[in-house]
Coordinates of C-alpha atoms and ligand atoms in Angstrom, one line a residue:
M796 CA 39.5 49.8 -56.2
D797 CA 39.3 53.6 -56.3
S798 CA 41.0 54.5 -59.6
A799 CA 42.5 57.7 -58.3
L800 CA 44.8 55.5 -56.3
W801 CA 46.6 54.5 -59.5
D802 CA 47.3 58.1 -60.3
E803 CA 48.7 58.6 -56.9
L804 CA 50.8 55.5 -57.2
R805 CA 52.3 56.8 -60.4
R806 CA 52.9 60.2 -58.9
I807 CA 54.8 58.5 -56.0
A808 CA 56.8 56.5 -58.5
E809 CA 57.9 59.6 -60.3
T810 CA 59.9 60.9 -57.3
R811 CA 61.2 57.6 -56.1
P812 CA 64.5 57.7 -54.3
K813 CA 67.6 55.7 -55.3
I814 CA 68.0 52.3 -53.6
T815 CA 71.5 53.0 -52.4
E816 CA 70.3 56.2 -50.7
L817 CA 67.6 54.2 -48.9
F818 CA 70.2 51.8 -47.6
A819 CA 72.5 54.8 -46.6
K820 CA 69.7 56.4 -44.6
D821 CA 68.4 53.2 -42.9
E822 CA 70.7 50.7 -41.3
A823 CA 67.8 48.3 -40.6
R824 CA 66.4 48.5 -44.2
A825 CA 67.2 44.8 -45.0
E826 CA 65.3 43.6 -41.9
D827 CA 62.5 46.1 -42.3
F828 CA 62.0 45.3 -46.0
S829 CA 62.0 41.5 -45.8
V830 CA 59.6 39.0 -44.5
S831 CA 59.7 35.3 -43.4
C832 CA 57.4 32.4 -43.8
G833 CA 58.9 29.5 -41.9
E834 CA 62.5 29.3 -43.1
M835 CA 61.8 31.1 -46.3
L836 CA 62.9 34.7 -46.6
F837 CA 61.6 37.2 -49.1
D838 CA 64.0 40.2 -49.3
F839 CA 62.6 43.2 -51.2
S840 CA 64.9 45.8 -49.7
K841 CA 66.8 46.2 -53.0
T842 CA 63.8 48.1 -54.5
Q843 CA 62.9 51.8 -54.4
V844 CA 60.0 51.1 -52.1
T845 CA 60.1 53.4 -49.0
R846 CA 58.1 53.0 -45.8
S847 CA 55.5 55.5 -47.0
T848 CA 55.3 53.8 -50.4
L849 CA 54.7 50.5 -48.7
D850 CA 52.0 52.0 -46.5
F851 CA 50.4 53.4 -49.6
L852 CA 50.5 50.1 -51.4
L853 CA 49.0 48.4 -48.3
S854 CA 46.2 50.9 -48.3
M855 CA 45.6 50.2 -51.9
S856 CA 45.2 46.5 -51.2
K857 CA 42.9 47.3 -48.3
N858 CA 40.8 49.6 -50.6
A859 CA 40.6 46.7 -53.1
G860 CA 39.3 44.4 -50.4
V861 CA 42.1 41.8 -50.7
A862 CA 41.5 40.3 -47.3
A863 CA 37.7 39.8 -47.8
K864 CA 38.2 38.4 -51.3
R865 CA 41.0 36.0 -50.0
D866 CA 38.5 34.7 -47.4
A867 CA 35.8 34.4 -50.0
M868 CA 38.1 32.3 -52.2
F869 CA 39.1 30.0 -49.4
S870 CA 35.5 29.5 -48.3
G871 CA 34.4 28.4 -51.8
A872 CA 32.6 31.5 -53.0
R873 CA 32.1 31.5 -56.8
I874 CA 34.7 34.2 -57.4
N875 CA 35.3 33.1 -61.0
E876 CA 32.3 35.0 -62.1
T877 CA 32.7 34.7 -65.9
E878 CA 32.6 30.9 -65.6
D879 CA 30.4 30.9 -62.5
R880 CA 32.8 28.7 -60.6
A881 CA 34.4 28.6 -57.2
V882 CA 38.2 28.7 -57.0
L883 CA 39.3 26.0 -54.6
H884 CA 42.7 24.6 -55.6
T885 CA 43.7 25.3 -52.0
L886 CA 41.3 22.5 -50.9
L887 CA 43.5 20.0 -52.8
R888 CA 46.2 20.6 -50.2
A889 CA 44.1 21.6 -47.1
P890 CA 45.0 19.3 -44.1
Q891 CA 41.5 19.9 -42.6
A892 CA 38.2 20.6 -44.2
P893 CA 37.3 24.3 -44.1
E894 CA 33.8 24.9 -42.7
G895 CA 31.1 24.2 -45.2
L896 CA 33.5 22.3 -47.5
E897 CA 33.5 19.0 -45.6
V898 CA 32.0 17.0 -48.5
E899 CA 34.3 18.4 -51.1
H900 CA 37.3 17.8 -48.8
A901 CA 36.4 14.2 -48.2
E902 CA 36.2 13.7 -51.9
V903 CA 39.6 15.2 -52.4
A904 CA 41.0 12.9 -49.8
R905 CA 39.3 9.9 -51.4
I906 CA 40.8 10.7 -54.8
L907 CA 44.2 11.4 -53.3
A908 CA 44.2 8.0 -51.6
N909 CA 43.2 6.4 -54.9
M910 CA 46.1 8.2 -56.6
A911 CA 48.5 7.0 -53.9
A912 CA 47.3 3.4 -54.2
F913 CA 47.7 3.5 -58.0
A914 CA 51.1 5.2 -57.7
N915 CA 52.3 2.6 -55.2
N916 CA 51.1 -0.2 -57.4
V917 CA 53.0 1.2 -60.4
R918 CA 56.1 1.9 -58.3
D919 CA 56.3 -1.5 -56.6
G920 CA 55.4 -3.5 -59.7
S921 CA 51.9 -4.7 -58.6
Y922 CA 50.5 -3.0 -61.7
T923 CA 52.3 -4.1 -64.8
G924 CA 52.3 -3.6 -68.5
Q925 CA 52.2 -6.5 -70.9
G926 CA 56.0 -6.8 -70.6
G927 CA 56.2 -6.5 -66.8
A928 CA 56.9 -3.7 -64.3
I929 CA 56.4 -0.2 -65.6
T930 CA 59.7 1.5 -66.5
D931 CA 58.4 4.6 -68.1
V932 CA 55.5 6.9 -67.6
I933 CA 54.4 9.4 -70.2
N934 CA 52.2 12.4 -69.2
I935 CA 50.3 13.7 -72.2
G936 CA 48.9 17.1 -71.5
I937 CA 49.4 20.8 -72.2
G938 CA 49.4 24.1 -70.3
G939 CA 48.3 23.5 -66.8
S940 CA 48.1 19.7 -67.5
D941 CA 51.8 19.7 -68.3
L942 CA 53.8 22.6 -67.0
G943 CA 53.2 22.0 -63.3
P944 CA 54.1 18.3 -63.1
A945 CA 56.9 18.8 -65.7
M946 CA 58.4 21.7 -63.7
A947 CA 58.1 19.8 -60.4
A948 CA 59.5 16.5 -61.8
L949 CA 62.7 18.4 -62.7
A950 CA 62.7 20.4 -59.5
L951 CA 62.4 17.3 -57.3
A952 CA 64.8 15.1 -59.3
P953 CA 66.8 14.2 -56.1
Y954 CA 63.6 12.6 -54.7
H955 CA 62.8 10.7 -57.8
D956 CA 62.9 6.9 -57.2
G957 CA 60.0 5.7 -59.4
P958 CA 59.8 4.9 -63.1
R959 CA 61.2 7.4 -65.6
L960 CA 58.9 10.3 -66.4
H961 CA 58.3 11.9 -69.8
F962 CA 56.1 14.8 -70.7
V963 CA 54.5 15.2 -74.2
S964 CA 52.6 18.5 -74.8
N965 CA 53.2 20.0 -78.2
V966 CA 51.0 19.0 -81.1
D967 CA 54.1 19.1 -83.2
G968 CA 54.6 15.4 -84.0
A969 CA 58.3 15.8 -83.1
D970 CA 57.4 15.9 -79.5
V971 CA 55.5 12.6 -79.3
A972 CA 57.8 10.9 -81.8
D973 CA 61.0 11.9 -80.0
T974 CA 59.5 10.8 -76.7
L975 CA 58.3 7.4 -77.9
D976 CA 61.5 6.7 -79.7
G977 CA 63.4 4.1 -77.7
L978 CA 60.7 3.4 -75.2
N979 CA 59.3 -0.1 -74.8
P980 CA 55.5 0.0 -75.2
E981 CA 55.1 -3.2 -73.2
T982 CA 56.5 -1.5 -70.0
T983 CA 55.2 2.1 -70.6
L984 CA 52.2 3.7 -68.8
V985 CA 50.5 6.6 -70.6
I986 CA 48.6 9.2 -68.5
V987 CA 46.3 11.4 -70.5
A988 CA 46.0 14.6 -68.5
S989 CA 43.4 17.0 -69.6
K990 CA 40.8 18.9 -67.5
T991 CA 38.4 19.1 -70.4
F992 CA 39.5 16.0 -72.4
T993 CA 38.9 18.0 -75.5
T994 CA 42.1 19.8 -76.0
I995 CA 43.2 19.1 -79.5
E996 CA 46.9 18.8 -78.8
T997 CA 46.4 16.4 -76.0
M998 CA 43.8 14.2 -77.8
T999 CA 45.9 14.1 -80.9
N1000 CA 49.0 13.0 -79.0
A1001 CA 47.0 10.5 -76.9
R1002 CA 45.6 8.9 -80.1
S1003 CA 49.1 8.7 -81.6
A1004 CA 50.5 7.1 -78.4
F1005 CA 47.6 4.7 -78.4
E1006 CA 48.4 3.6 -81.9
W1007 CA 52.1 3.2 -81.0
M1008 CA 51.1 1.1 -78.0
A1009 CA 48.6 -1.0 -80.1
A1010 CA 51.3 -2.1 -82.5
K1011 CA 53.0 -4.1 -79.6
V1012 CA 50.4 -4.5 -76.8
S1013 CA 47.3 -6.6 -77.2
D1014 CA 45.2 -4.5 -74.8
P1015 CA 46.7 -1.0 -75.1
G1016 CA 43.9 0.6 -73.1
S1017 CA 45.1 -1.3 -70.1
Q1018 CA 48.3 0.7 -70.1
F1019 CA 46.5 4.1 -70.2
A1020 CA 45.3 6.2 -67.3
A1021 CA 43.4 9.5 -67.4
V1022 CA 43.1 12.6 -65.3
S1023 CA 40.2 14.8 -66.1
T1024 CA 37.0 16.4 -65.0
A1025 CA 35.1 14.8 -67.9
E1026 CA 34.7 11.2 -67.0
D1027 CA 32.2 10.6 -69.8
K1028 CA 34.9 11.5 -72.3
T1029 CA 37.6 9.4 -70.7
A1030 CA 35.2 6.4 -70.9
A1031 CA 34.6 7.1 -74.6
F1032 CA 38.4 7.1 -75.1
G1033 CA 38.3 3.5 -73.7
I1034 CA 40.1 4.1 -70.4
D1035 CA 39.0 1.9 -67.5
P1036 CA 37.2 4.0 -64.8
A1037 CA 39.5 2.3 -62.3
R1038 CA 42.4 4.3 -63.8
V1039 CA 40.5 7.6 -64.2
F1040 CA 41.2 10.2 -61.6
G1041 CA 38.7 13.0 -61.6
F1042 CA 38.6 16.5 -60.2
E1043 CA 36.1 19.3 -60.1
D1044 CA 35.7 22.4 -62.2
W1045 CA 36.7 24.5 -59.2
V1046 CA 40.3 23.6 -59.9
G1047 CA 41.6 25.8 -62.7
G1048 CA 44.0 24.2 -65.2
R1049 CA 47.0 26.3 -64.2
Y1050 CA 46.3 25.7 -60.5
S1051 CA 45.8 21.9 -60.8
M1052 CA 49.1 20.3 -60.1
W1053 CA 48.2 19.6 -56.4
G1054 CA 45.6 17.0 -57.4
P1055 CA 45.3 14.3 -60.0
I1056 CA 47.2 16.4 -62.6
G1057 CA 50.2 15.7 -60.3
L1058 CA 49.7 11.9 -60.7
A1059 CA 52.9 11.4 -62.9
L1060 CA 54.9 13.4 -60.3
M1061 CA 53.5 11.3 -57.5
I1062 CA 54.5 8.1 -59.4
G1063 CA 58.0 9.5 -59.8
I1064 CA 58.7 10.8 -56.3
G1065 CA 56.2 8.6 -54.3
P1066 CA 53.1 9.6 -52.3
D1067 CA 55.1 10.6 -49.2
D1068 CA 57.1 13.2 -51.0
F1069 CA 54.0 14.3 -52.8
D1070 CA 52.3 14.8 -49.4
A1071 CA 55.2 16.9 -48.3
F1072 CA 54.7 19.1 -51.5
L1073 CA 51.1 19.5 -50.5
A1074 CA 52.1 20.3 -46.9
G1075 CA 54.4 23.1 -48.2
G1076 CA 51.5 24.6 -50.2
A1077 CA 49.2 24.3 -47.1
A1078 CA 51.8 26.1 -44.9
M1079 CA 51.9 29.0 -47.4
D1080 CA 48.1 29.0 -47.4
A1081 CA 48.0 29.3 -43.6
H1082 CA 50.5 32.1 -43.7
F1083 CA 48.5 33.9 -46.4
Q1084 CA 45.3 33.6 -44.4
S1085 CA 46.7 34.6 -41.0
A1086 CA 49.8 36.8 -41.3
P1087 CA 49.1 40.6 -41.0
M1088 CA 49.1 42.2 -44.4
A1089 CA 52.4 44.1 -43.7
E1090 CA 54.1 40.8 -43.0
N1091 CA 52.3 38.6 -45.5
M1092 CA 54.7 37.2 -48.1
P1093 CA 52.2 36.7 -51.0
V1094 CA 50.7 40.2 -50.3
L1095 CA 54.2 41.8 -50.3
L1096 CA 55.3 40.0 -53.4
A1097 CA 52.2 41.2 -55.1
L1098 CA 52.6 44.8 -53.9
I1099 CA 56.2 44.8 -55.2
G1100 CA 54.8 43.5 -58.5
I1101 CA 52.2 46.2 -58.7
W1102 CA 54.7 48.9 -57.7
H1103 CA 57.1 47.9 -60.5
N1104 CA 54.5 47.3 -63.2
Q1105 CA 51.6 49.7 -62.7
G1106 CA 53.6 52.2 -60.5
C1107 CA 57.0 52.5 -62.2
G1108 CA 55.9 51.3 -65.6
H1109 CA 58.2 48.3 -65.9
A1110 CA 56.4 46.1 -68.4
T1111 CA 58.3 42.9 -67.8
R1112 CA 59.7 41.0 -64.8
A1113 CA 62.5 38.4 -65.0
V1114 CA 62.3 35.3 -62.8
L1115 CA 65.9 34.1 -62.2
P1116 CA 66.2 31.0 -60.2
Y1117 CA 69.8 30.3 -59.1
D1118 CA 68.7 26.6 -58.9
N1119 CA 69.2 24.7 -62.1
R1120 CA 66.3 22.3 -61.2
L1121 CA 63.9 25.3 -61.3
A1122 CA 64.7 25.6 -65.0
R1123 CA 61.0 25.2 -65.9
L1124 CA 59.7 27.6 -63.2
P1125 CA 59.7 30.6 -65.5
A1126 CA 57.7 28.8 -68.1
Y1127 CA 55.3 27.6 -65.4
L1128 CA 55.0 31.1 -64.0
Q1129 CA 54.4 32.4 -67.5
Q1130 CA 51.1 30.5 -67.7
L1131 CA 50.2 31.1 -64.0
E1132 CA 50.7 34.8 -64.2
M1133 CA 50.1 35.7 -67.8
E1134 CA 47.0 33.5 -68.4
S1135 CA 45.6 34.7 -65.1
N1136 CA 46.2 38.4 -65.2
G1137 CA 46.6 39.2 -68.9
K1138 CA 43.2 40.7 -69.4
T1139 CA 41.9 44.0 -70.9
V1140 CA 38.7 44.3 -68.8
A1141 CA 37.9 44.2 -65.1
M1142 CA 35.4 41.8 -63.6
D1143 CA 32.5 44.2 -64.4
G1144 CA 33.5 44.4 -68.1
A1145 CA 34.9 47.9 -67.8
A1146 CA 38.3 48.7 -69.3
L1147 CA 41.2 48.4 -66.9
P1148 CA 42.4 51.8 -65.7
V1149 CA 46.0 50.6 -65.8
H1150 CA 48.1 48.0 -67.6
S1151 CA 47.3 44.3 -66.9
G1152 CA 49.9 41.9 -65.5
P1153 CA 53.5 42.0 -66.7
V1154 CA 55.4 39.9 -69.2
V1155 CA 57.1 37.2 -67.2
W1156 CA 60.2 35.6 -68.5
G1157 CA 63.5 34.1 -67.3
E1158 CA 66.1 31.4 -67.2
P1159 CA 68.2 29.9 -64.4
G1160 CA 71.4 31.6 -63.3
T1161 CA 74.2 31.5 -63.9
N1162 CA 73.3 30.6 -67.5
G1163 CA 71.3 33.8 -68.0
Q1164 CA 74.4 35.8 -67.0
H1165 CA 76.1 34.7 -70.2
A1166 CA 73.1 35.4 -72.3
F1167 CA 70.7 38.3 -71.5
Y1168 CA 72.0 39.9 -68.4
Q1169 CA 73.9 42.4 -70.5
L1170 CA 70.6 44.1 -71.3
I1171 CA 69.4 43.8 -67.7
H1172 CA 72.4 45.7 -66.6
Q1173 CA 73.0 48.2 -69.4
G1174 CA 69.9 48.2 -71.6
T1175 CA 67.7 51.3 -71.7
R1176 CA 64.7 49.6 -70.1
V1177 CA 64.6 48.6 -66.4
I1178 CA 63.7 45.0 -65.8
P1179 CA 62.8 44.2 -62.2
C1180 CA 64.5 40.9 -61.3
E1181 CA 63.2 38.2 -59.0
F1182 CA 66.0 36.0 -57.8
L1183 CA 65.4 32.6 -56.1
V1184 CA 68.2 30.8 -54.4
A1185 CA 68.7 27.9 -51.9
A1186 CA 71.0 28.3 -48.9
K1187 CA 72.1 24.7 -49.5
G1188 CA 72.2 22.5 -52.6
H1189 CA 71.6 18.7 -52.7
E1190 CA 75.1 17.9 -53.9
D1191 CA 77.1 17.8 -50.6
N1192 CA 80.2 16.6 -52.5
L1193 CA 80.0 19.6 -54.8
S1194 CA 79.5 22.4 -52.2
H1195 CA 82.1 24.6 -53.9
H1196 CA 79.7 24.7 -56.9
H1197 CA 76.9 25.9 -54.6
E1198 CA 79.2 28.6 -53.1
L1199 CA 79.9 29.9 -56.6
L1200 CA 76.2 29.8 -57.5
V1201 CA 75.2 31.8 -54.4
A1202 CA 78.0 34.2 -54.9
N1203 CA 76.9 34.9 -58.4
C1204 CA 73.2 35.4 -57.3
L1205 CA 74.1 37.9 -54.6
A1206 CA 76.6 39.6 -56.9
Q1207 CA 73.9 40.2 -59.5
S1208 CA 71.5 41.9 -57.2
E1209 CA 74.3 44.0 -55.7
A1210 CA 75.6 45.0 -59.2
L1211 CA 72.1 45.9 -60.3
M1212 CA 71.6 48.1 -57.3
V1213 CA 75.1 49.7 -57.0
G1214 CA 76.1 50.0 -60.7
R1215 CA 79.3 51.7 -61.7
S1216 CA 79.6 55.5 -62.2
F1217 CA 81.4 57.2 -65.0
E1218 CA 84.1 58.4 -62.6
E1219 CA 84.7 54.8 -61.4
A1220 CA 84.9 53.6 -65.0
Q1221 CA 87.2 56.5 -65.8
A1222 CA 89.5 55.4 -63.0
L1223 CA 89.5 51.8 -64.3
M1224 CA 90.5 53.0 -67.8
A1225 CA 93.2 55.3 -66.4
A1226 CA 94.6 52.3 -64.5
K1227 CA 94.9 50.6 -67.8
G1228 CA 97.0 53.5 -69.1
L1229 CA 94.3 55.3 -71.2
E1230 CA 94.1 59.0 -71.2
G1231 CA 91.9 61.9 -72.4
A1232 CA 89.1 61.4 -74.9
E1233 CA 89.9 57.7 -75.5
R1234 CA 89.8 57.0 -71.7
D1235 CA 86.4 58.7 -71.5
R1236 CA 85.0 57.0 -74.6
Q1237 CA 86.1 53.6 -73.2
A1238 CA 84.8 54.5 -69.8
R1239 CA 81.3 55.3 -71.1
H1240 CA 80.9 51.7 -72.3
R1241 CA 81.8 50.4 -68.8
V1242 CA 79.2 52.5 -66.9
F1243 CA 76.4 50.6 -65.2
P1244 CA 73.4 52.8 -64.4
G1245 CA 72.6 50.9 -61.2
D1246 CA 69.5 51.6 -59.1
R1247 CA 67.9 48.6 -60.8
P1248 CA 65.5 46.8 -58.5
S1249 CA 65.5 43.2 -57.6
T1250 CA 64.0 40.9 -54.9
T1251 CA 65.5 37.6 -53.6
L1252 CA 63.6 34.6 -52.3
L1253 CA 65.9 32.6 -50.1
Y1254 CA 64.9 29.1 -49.0
P1255 CA 66.9 26.4 -47.1
K1256 CA 67.0 23.7 -49.8
L1257 CA 64.7 22.8 -52.7
T1258 CA 62.7 20.0 -51.0
P1259 CA 59.2 19.0 -51.9
E1260 CA 57.8 21.1 -49.0
V1261 CA 59.8 24.2 -50.1
L1262 CA 58.6 23.7 -53.7
G1263 CA 55.0 23.6 -52.5
M1264 CA 55.6 26.9 -50.6
I1265 CA 57.1 28.5 -53.6
I1266 CA 54.3 27.5 -56.0
A1267 CA 51.5 28.5 -53.5
L1268 CA 53.4 31.8 -52.9
Y1269 CA 53.2 32.7 -56.6
E1270 CA 49.6 31.5 -56.9
H1271 CA 48.5 33.9 -54.1
R1272 CA 50.6 36.7 -55.5
V1273 CA 48.7 36.3 -58.8
F1274 CA 45.4 36.4 -56.8
V1275 CA 46.4 39.6 -54.9
E1276 CA 47.5 41.4 -58.0
G1277 CA 44.4 40.3 -59.8
V1278 CA 42.1 41.6 -57.0
M1279 CA 44.0 45.0 -57.0
L1280 CA 43.6 45.2 -60.8
G1281 CA 39.9 44.1 -60.6
I1282 CA 40.7 41.2 -62.9
N1283 CA 39.1 37.7 -62.9
S1284 CA 42.4 35.8 -62.6
Y1285 CA 40.6 32.4 -63.1
D1286 CA 39.2 32.5 -66.7
Q1287 CA 41.2 32.5 -69.9
W1288 CA 39.0 33.6 -72.8
G1289 CA 42.0 35.0 -74.6
V1290 CA 43.1 31.6 -75.7
E1291 CA 39.8 30.8 -77.5
L1292 CA 40.0 32.8 -80.7
G1293 CA 43.3 31.1 -81.9
K1294 CA 41.8 27.7 -81.2
E1295 CA 38.7 28.5 -83.2
L1296 CA 40.7 29.8 -86.2
A1297 CA 43.0 26.8 -86.1
N1298 CA 40.0 24.5 -86.3
A1299 CA 38.8 26.5 -89.3
L1300 CA 42.2 26.3 -91.0
T1301 CA 42.7 22.6 -90.7
P1302 CA 40.2 21.6 -93.5
I1303 CA 41.7 24.3 -95.7
L1304 CA 45.2 22.8 -95.2
K1305 CA 43.8 19.4 -96.0
G1306 CA 42.4 20.8 -99.3
E1307 CA 38.8 20.1 -98.1
E1308 CA 37.7 23.7 -98.1
S1309 CA 38.7 26.9 -99.9
D1310 CA 40.6 29.7 -98.4
A1311 CA 38.0 32.3 -99.6
G1312 CA 37.5 35.0 -97.0
K1313 CA 41.0 34.6 -95.5
D1314 CA 43.3 37.6 -95.5
G1315 CA 46.1 37.9 -98.1
S1316 CA 48.9 37.0 -95.8
T1317 CA 47.2 33.8 -94.5
R1318 CA 46.3 32.9 -98.1
M1319 CA 49.9 33.3 -99.3
L1320 CA 51.3 31.3 -96.4
L1321 CA 48.7 28.5 -97.0
S1322 CA 49.5 28.4 -100.7
R1323 CA 53.3 28.2 -100.0
I1324 CA 52.8 25.4 -97.4
K1325 CA 50.5 23.4 -99.7
G1326 CA 53.0 23.8 -102.6
Ligands
LIG1970 O1 44.2 26.8 -73.8 C1 44.4 27.1 -72.4 C2 44.0 26.0 -71.5 O2 42.7 25.9 -71.4 C3 44.7 26.2 -70.2 O3 44.1 27.0 -69.3 C4 44.8 24.8 -69.7 O4 45.8 24.6 -68.7 C5 45.2 24.1 -71.0 O5 44.5 24.7 -72.0 C6 44.9 22.6 -71.0 O6 43.6 22.3 -70.9 P1 43.1 20.9 -70.6 O7 43.6 20.4 -69.3 O8 41.6 21.0 -70.5 O9 43.5 20.0 -71.7

């Protein structure tokens, strides 16, 4: 993209109007600055974006070639240039084969059918452990091989009617030990989920789980399944190819929950609800491919992200689901967004002309309100907030809870925008009987600067289909932001150095090698740990 456009964007941001003024001038602002996809509504009216700013952002996306690059991705072009791979996670949920991808699509359908057959066998007790029907399924994986299914298993708890699901990811032995504690190895199925089947955390946890199983089960391998692109390595681990579900290298780890990496989720909720999840993702794909850019939800979500981060200079964004079952969504989005767009260089190797993607963080509301919202409202840094909320909850008998939840969500975006002036705070203190300097001193603590931007994603209810739409929405947002920044959103070289150094440190910790050549801090820490 023409780098002069970034300077212009920053110039526009310097003179941005107040959100309340925009609402005062334009009665139709809410309608004009919101967009729908099916029954999902994305409201970005409580931001400082004006019509001309939006037009400028849209012209930036055009200049960056977003539409052509989107089409290239869906058609299977090798847009992950640093790994020379296509980026085709959308194929995992495509109802029909895109032109030229018929063979790949048929293979996806075949593997999905195998997953469904296995999931049904586990669910109906046709597949058993040594002690009978499977009661517990442990997914051992990390990053994209853990966060997606773990996030979705919680999100879709009302649809869960299969064996209990557990997720082990951390190499900290506490994770696997606490998970195995109390489980019966004779009725447990372990799924080793690793795209590469080399990830040290996953392989270490898988071996520990195998030993735990072997203590009670005569053929532990028969209670293991694997999900991977490396079928030679799953065979070497001793997992029967009949229970190995493969996928291709054109599915990135953090984009992989739609295929075999979703196996544990499918066992938990059943193939039909898993299909509904895929259908939701496909509906968002169709919208992304066909809606005009000015009405395109992923494009607009991305443009708002670019505006806040690269335009206004807000370095972080908070993801605040008012939906307790989306508690793991912020962690999921941290990987999706930060592993994808946390890069220093553009595709051609040149330094980025602006900052890369933002820090993404968050917690469900209303819990966050009683923890970190103080800083969001009155701290010196502005943090754009992304609220997510369902019109209806699942708990019909607890609808008063849902009313309170929604009221709090809407109140937060209103409070962030409207704030409270010094004069209003003064009046409040005067009403409490304070006067003069003490009234003013107390009032100053009760001022809310306001004009703090937020967006709200409103959906009817957190169903499998809606979850699919939400996840695909964010995937495409990352893509659009990546294209505008010139980033390859599909590699992750930044995780490699730490892995290499950890491998080099392990023999030093074991006393097999000396610490010569290590820095003073690392040597001191090693020496204290070794005692
Ligand atoms: O270390 C980062 C990473 O490669 C992620 O991109 C990936 O999701 C995760 O590790 C797990 O990788 P794998 O599925 O190959 O075990």
